[in-house]
Short mmCIF file of C-alpha atoms in Angstrom, two decimals:
data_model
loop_
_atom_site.label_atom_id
_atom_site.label_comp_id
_atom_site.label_asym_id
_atom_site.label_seq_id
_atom_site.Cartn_x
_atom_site.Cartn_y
_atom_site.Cartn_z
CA UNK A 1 119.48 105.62 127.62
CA UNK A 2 120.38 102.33 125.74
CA UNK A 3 116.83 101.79 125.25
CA UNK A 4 115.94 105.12 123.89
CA UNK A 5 119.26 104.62 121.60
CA UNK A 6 118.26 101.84 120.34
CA UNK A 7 114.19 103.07 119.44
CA UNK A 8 115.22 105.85 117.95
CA UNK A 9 118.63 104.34 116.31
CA UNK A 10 121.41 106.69 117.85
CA UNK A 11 124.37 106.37 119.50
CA UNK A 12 123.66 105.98 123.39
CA UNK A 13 126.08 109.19 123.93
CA UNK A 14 124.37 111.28 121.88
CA UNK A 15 120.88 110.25 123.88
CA UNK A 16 123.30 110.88 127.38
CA UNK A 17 124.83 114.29 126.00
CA UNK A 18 120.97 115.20 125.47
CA UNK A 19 119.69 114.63 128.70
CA UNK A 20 122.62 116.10 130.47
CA UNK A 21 121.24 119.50 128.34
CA UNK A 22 117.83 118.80 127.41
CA UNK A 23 117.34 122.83 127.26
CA UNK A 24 120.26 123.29 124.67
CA UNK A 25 118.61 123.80 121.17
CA UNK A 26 121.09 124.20 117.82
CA UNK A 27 123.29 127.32 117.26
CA UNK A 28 121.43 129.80 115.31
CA UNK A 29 123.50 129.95 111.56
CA UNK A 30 125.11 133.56 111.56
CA UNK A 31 124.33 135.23 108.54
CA UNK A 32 127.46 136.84 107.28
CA UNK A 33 127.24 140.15 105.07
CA UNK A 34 128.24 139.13 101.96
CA UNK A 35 129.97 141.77 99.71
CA UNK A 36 127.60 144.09 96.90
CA UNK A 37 128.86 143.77 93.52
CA UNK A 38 128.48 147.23 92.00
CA UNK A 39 127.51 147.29 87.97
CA UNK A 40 130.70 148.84 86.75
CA UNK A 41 132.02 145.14 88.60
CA UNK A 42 129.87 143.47 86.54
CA UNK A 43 130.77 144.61 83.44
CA UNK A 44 134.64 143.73 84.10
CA UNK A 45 133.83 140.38 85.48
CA UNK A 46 132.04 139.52 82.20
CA UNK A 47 135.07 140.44 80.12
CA UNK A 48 137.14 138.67 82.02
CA UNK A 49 135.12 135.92 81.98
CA UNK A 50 134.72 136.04 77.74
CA UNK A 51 138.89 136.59 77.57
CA UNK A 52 139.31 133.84 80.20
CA UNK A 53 137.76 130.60 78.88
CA UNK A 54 137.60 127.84 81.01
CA UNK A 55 139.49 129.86 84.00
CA UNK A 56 137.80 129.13 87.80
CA UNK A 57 135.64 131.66 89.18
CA UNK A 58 137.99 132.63 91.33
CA UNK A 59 140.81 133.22 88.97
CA UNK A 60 138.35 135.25 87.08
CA UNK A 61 137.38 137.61 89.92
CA UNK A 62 140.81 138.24 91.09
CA UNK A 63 142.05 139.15 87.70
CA UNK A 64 139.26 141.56 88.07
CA UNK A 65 140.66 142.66 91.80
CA UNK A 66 137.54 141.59 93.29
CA UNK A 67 138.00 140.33 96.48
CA UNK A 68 135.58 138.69 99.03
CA UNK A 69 133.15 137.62 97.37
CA UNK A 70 131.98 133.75 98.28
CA UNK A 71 132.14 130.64 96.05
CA UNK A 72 128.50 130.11 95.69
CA UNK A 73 127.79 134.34 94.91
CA UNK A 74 130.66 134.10 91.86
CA UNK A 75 129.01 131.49 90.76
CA UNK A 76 125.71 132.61 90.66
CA UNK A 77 126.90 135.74 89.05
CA UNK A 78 128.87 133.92 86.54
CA UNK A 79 125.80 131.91 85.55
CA UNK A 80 123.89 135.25 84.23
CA UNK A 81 126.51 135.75 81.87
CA UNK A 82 128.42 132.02 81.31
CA UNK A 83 128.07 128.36 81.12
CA UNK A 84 130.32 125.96 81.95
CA UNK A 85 131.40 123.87 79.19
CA UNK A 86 134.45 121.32 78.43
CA UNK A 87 137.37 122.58 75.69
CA UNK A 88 136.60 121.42 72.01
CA UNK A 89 138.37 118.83 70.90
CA UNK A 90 139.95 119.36 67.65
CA UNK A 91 142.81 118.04 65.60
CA UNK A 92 146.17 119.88 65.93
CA UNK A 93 146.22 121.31 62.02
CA UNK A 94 148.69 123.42 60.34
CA UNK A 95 149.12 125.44 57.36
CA UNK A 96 150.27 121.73 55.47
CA UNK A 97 147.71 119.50 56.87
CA UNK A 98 144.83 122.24 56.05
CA UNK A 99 146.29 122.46 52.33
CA UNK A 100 146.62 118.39 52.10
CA UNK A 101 143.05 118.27 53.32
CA UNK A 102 141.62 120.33 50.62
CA UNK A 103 144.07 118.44 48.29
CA UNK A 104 142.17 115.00 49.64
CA UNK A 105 138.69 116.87 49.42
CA UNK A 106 139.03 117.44 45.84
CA UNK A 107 140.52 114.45 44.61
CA UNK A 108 137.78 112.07 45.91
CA UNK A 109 135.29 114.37 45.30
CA UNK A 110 133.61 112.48 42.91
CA UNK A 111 134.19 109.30 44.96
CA UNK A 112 131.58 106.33 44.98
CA UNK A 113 131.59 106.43 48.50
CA UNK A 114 129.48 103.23 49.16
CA UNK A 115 132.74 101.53 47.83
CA UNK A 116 135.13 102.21 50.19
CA UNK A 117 136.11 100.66 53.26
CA UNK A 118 136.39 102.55 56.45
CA UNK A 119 138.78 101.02 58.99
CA UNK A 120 140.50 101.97 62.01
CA UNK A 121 141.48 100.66 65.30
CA UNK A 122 139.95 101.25 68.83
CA UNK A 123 141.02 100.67 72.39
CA UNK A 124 138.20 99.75 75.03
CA UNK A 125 139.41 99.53 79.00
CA UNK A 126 137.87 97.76 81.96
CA UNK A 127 136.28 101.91 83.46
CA UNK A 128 135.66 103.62 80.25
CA UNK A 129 136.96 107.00 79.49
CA UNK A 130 137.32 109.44 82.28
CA UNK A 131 134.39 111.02 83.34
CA UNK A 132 131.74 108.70 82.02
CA UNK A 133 130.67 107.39 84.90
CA UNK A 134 127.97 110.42 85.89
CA UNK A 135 124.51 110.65 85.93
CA UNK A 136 121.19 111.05 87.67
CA UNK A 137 121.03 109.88 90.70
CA UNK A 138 117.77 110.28 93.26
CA UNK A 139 117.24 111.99 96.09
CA UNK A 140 118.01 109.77 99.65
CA UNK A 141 119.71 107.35 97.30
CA UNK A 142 123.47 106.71 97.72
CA UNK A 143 125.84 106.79 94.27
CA UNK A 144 126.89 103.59 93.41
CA UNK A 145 130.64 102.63 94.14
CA UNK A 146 133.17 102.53 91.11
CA UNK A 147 135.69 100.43 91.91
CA UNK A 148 139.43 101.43 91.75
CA UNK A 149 142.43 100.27 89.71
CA UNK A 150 145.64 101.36 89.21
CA UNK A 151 146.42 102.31 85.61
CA UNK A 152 142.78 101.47 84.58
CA UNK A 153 143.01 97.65 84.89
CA UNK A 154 144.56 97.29 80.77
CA UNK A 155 142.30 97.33 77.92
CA UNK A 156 141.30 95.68 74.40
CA UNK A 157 142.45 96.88 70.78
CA UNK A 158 139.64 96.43 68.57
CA UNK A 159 140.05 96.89 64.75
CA UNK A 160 136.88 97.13 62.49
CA UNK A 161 135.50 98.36 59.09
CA UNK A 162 132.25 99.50 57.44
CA UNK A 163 131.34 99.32 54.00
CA UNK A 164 128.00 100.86 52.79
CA UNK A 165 125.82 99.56 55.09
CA UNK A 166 127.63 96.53 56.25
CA UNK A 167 129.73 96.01 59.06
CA UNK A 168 133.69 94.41 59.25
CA UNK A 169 134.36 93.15 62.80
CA UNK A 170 135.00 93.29 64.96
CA UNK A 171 138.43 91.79 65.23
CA UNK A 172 140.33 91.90 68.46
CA UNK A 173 143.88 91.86 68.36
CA UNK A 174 145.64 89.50 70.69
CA UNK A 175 146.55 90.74 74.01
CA UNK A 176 150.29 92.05 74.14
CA UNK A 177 150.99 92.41 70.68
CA UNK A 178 152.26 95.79 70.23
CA UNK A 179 151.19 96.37 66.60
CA UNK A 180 153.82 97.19 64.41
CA UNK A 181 154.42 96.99 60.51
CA UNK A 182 154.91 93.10 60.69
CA UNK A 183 152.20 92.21 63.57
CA UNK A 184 149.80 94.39 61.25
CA UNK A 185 150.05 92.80 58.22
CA UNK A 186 149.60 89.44 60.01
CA UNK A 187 146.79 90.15 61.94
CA UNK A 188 144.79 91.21 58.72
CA UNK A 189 145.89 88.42 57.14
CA UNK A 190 144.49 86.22 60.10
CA UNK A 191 141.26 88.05 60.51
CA UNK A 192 140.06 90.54 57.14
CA UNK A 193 141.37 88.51 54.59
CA UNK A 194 141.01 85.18 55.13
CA UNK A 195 136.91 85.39 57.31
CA UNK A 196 135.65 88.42 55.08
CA UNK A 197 137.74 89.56 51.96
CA UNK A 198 138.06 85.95 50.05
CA UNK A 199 134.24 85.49 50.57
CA UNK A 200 133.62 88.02 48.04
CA UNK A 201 133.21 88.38 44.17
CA UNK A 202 136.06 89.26 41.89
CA UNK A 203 133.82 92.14 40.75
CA UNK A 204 133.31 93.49 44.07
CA UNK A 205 136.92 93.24 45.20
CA UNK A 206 137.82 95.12 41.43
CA UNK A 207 136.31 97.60 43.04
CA UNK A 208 136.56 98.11 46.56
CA UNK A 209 138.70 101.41 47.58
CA UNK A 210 140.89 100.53 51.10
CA UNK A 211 140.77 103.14 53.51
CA UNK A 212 143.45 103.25 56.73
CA UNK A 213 144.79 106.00 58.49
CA UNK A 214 148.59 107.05 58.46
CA UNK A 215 149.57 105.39 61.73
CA UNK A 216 153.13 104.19 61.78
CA UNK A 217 152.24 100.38 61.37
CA UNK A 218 149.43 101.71 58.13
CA UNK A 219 151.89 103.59 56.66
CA UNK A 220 154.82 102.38 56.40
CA UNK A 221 156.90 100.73 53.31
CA UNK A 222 156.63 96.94 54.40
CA UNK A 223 152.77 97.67 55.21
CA UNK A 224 152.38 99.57 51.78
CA UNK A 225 154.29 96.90 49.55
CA UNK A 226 152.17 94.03 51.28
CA UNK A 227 149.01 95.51 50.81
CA UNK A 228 150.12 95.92 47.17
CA UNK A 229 150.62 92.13 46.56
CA UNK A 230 147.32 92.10 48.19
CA UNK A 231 146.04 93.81 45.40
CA UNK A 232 145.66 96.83 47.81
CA UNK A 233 147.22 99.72 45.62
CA UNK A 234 147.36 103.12 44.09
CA UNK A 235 143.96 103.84 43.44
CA UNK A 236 142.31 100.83 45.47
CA UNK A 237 144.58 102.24 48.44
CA UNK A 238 142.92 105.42 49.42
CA UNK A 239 145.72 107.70 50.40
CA UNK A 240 144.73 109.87 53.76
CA UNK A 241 145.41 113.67 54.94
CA UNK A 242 147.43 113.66 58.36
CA UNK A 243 145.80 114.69 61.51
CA UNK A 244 142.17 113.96 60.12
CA UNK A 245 140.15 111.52 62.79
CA UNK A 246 137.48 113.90 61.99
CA UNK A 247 137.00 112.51 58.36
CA UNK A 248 136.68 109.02 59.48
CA UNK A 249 133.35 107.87 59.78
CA UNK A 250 133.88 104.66 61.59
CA UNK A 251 134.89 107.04 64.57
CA UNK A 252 131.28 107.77 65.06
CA UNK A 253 130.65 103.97 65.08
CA UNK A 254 133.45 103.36 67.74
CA UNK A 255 131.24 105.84 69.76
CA UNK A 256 128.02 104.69 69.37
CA UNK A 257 129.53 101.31 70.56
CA UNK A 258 131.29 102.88 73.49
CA UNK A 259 127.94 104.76 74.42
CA UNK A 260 126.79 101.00 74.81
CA UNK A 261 129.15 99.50 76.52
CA UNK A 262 129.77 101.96 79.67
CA UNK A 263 125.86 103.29 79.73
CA UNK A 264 125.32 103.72 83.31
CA UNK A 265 129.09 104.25 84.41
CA UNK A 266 129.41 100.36 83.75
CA UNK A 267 132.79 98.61 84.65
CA UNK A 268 134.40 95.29 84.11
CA UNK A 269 135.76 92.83 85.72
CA UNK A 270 138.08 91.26 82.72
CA UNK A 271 139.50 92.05 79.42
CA UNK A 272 136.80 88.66 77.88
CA UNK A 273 133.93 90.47 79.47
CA UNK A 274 134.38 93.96 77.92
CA UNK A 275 135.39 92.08 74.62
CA UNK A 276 132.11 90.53 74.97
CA UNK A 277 130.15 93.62 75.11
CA UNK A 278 131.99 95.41 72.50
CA UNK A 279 130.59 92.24 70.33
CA UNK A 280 127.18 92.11 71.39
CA UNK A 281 127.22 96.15 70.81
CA UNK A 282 128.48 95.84 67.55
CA UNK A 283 125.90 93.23 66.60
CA UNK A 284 123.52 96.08 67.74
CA UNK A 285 124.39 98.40 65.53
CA UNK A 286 121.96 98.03 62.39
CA UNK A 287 122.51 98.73 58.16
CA UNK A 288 120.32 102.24 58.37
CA UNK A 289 122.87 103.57 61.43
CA UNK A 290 126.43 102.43 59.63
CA UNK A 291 124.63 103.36 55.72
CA UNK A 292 123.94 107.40 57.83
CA UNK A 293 127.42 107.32 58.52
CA UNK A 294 129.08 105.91 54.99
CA UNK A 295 126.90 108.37 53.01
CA UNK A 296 127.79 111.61 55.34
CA UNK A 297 131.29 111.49 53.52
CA UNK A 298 129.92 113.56 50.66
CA UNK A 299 128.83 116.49 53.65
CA UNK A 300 132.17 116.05 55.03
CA UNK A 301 134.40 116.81 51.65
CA UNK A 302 132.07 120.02 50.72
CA UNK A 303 132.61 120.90 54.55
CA UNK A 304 136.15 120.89 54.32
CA UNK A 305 136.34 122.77 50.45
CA UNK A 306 133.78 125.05 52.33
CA UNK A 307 135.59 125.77 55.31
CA UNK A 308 139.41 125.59 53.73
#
């Protein structure tokens, strides 16, 4: 038996359980009689699947009092008449916000858009957003193994720009520094001003329109007032509608960049080596992509006058 285990690479009791019952063949699977689903059924499964969204198929046949019927047949029902999708993501807007983004909308309407600078902030971990790490995988081959961290192993705040078709950034912001009004102000001083903004001409810094979100440490009055001495204010400080990620354009950089960086369900090891990728990703991205995304502003206004 030990010889036969090991030619045919079993376990040597599995070879001795055999030959104790040579004559014993598998149990026969029992076919169980699985429940009809009458048409009048049908027809109240499908509108409780359209009043329902995102509800389990079981949730969805017991609001419909339809009981014992198997995982895989509700499924395969639900598949005539459904797909499954994930929830929209959407900014939480209001009456206000909707009113102060038309108000936005109109007032830069006429905007020289290739004259503003886009920037915002960014925070890359070691594992990537939550369920990035999927993908095809082929048959008699084993899924790769993700390895495990608690609370995601910390992560890297990136801050950036884009101008026309030109690219600020990236800057990484030193780790543990909580940005507040202070840190903020210091770390553009450290990093826009002083290795991008004094390289340019007077003309082009006349005018150049600075765009920031209204994050506590954008917003407030010590960051206003020292962007002002900058020379960063009324209209060279582009004021911005609340609750409006949507209208940024350098958000659709940050995810081509991301796309980059954890293709394939990549991890890291360390906080340098996804810094390092973020970089050579950014120095990926080329003028034509970042000039699509500064000149889709114009779309983006008439979308919001359009849609109120």
């Amino acid at each position: 038996t030990l010889k036969i285990a090991k030619l045919l690479k079993r376990d040597h009791r599995t070879i001795k359980r055999f030959i104790q019952n040579s004559q014993q063949g598998r149990k026969k699977r029992v076919e169980k009689p699985r429940r009809k689903i009458t048409a009048h059924e049908l027809r109240k499964v499908k509108r409780a699947a359209a009043k329902m969204p995102l509800a389990t198929s079981f949730a969805i046949f017991q609001s419909c009092n339809i009981t014992g019927v198997p995982k895989s047949t509700r499924c395969a029902i639900l598949r005539d008449m459904a797909k499954v999708r994930k929830a929209e993501k959407r900014p939480p807007l209001n009456k206000t916000h909707k009113l102060k983004r038309q108000d936005w909308a109109k007032k830069y309407l006429k905007t020289d858009f290739s004259k503003v600078l886009w920037t915002d902030e960014m925070r890359v971990s070691l594992d990537g957003p939550d369920g990035w790490a999927r993908g095809w995988i082929g048959k008699g081959q084993r899924a790769p193994v993700r390895l495990r961290r608690q609370q995601g192993g910390g992560g890297v705040l990136v801050w950036a720009g884009i101008i026309k078709d030109e690219l600020v950034g990236p800057f990484r912001v030193e780790d543990g520094v909580k940005l507040n009004s202070q840190s903020y102000c210091q770390f553009l001083e450290d990093t826009f001003f002083k290795q991008w903004y004094r390289k340019k001409s007077a003309s082009f810094k006349k005018n150049m329109i600075f765009m920031q979100d209204n994050a506590p440490s954008h917003a407030s009055k010590y960051s206003t007032a020292w962007l002002a001495r900058k020379g960063l204010k009324e209209e060279k400080l582009m004021t911005w509608p609340p609750c409006s990620p949507d209208l940024n354009p350098i958000e659709n950089l940050w995810s081509i960049i991301k796309c980059e960086i954890y293709k394939e369900g990549k991890q890291y090891t360390s906080l340098n080596s996804v810094w390092e990728a973020v970089v050579a990703a950014a120095r990926n991205v080329d003028s034509e992509q970042i000039k699509t995304l500064t000149e889709s502003m114009d779309g983006r206004l008439l979308s919001v006058l359009a849609k109120k």
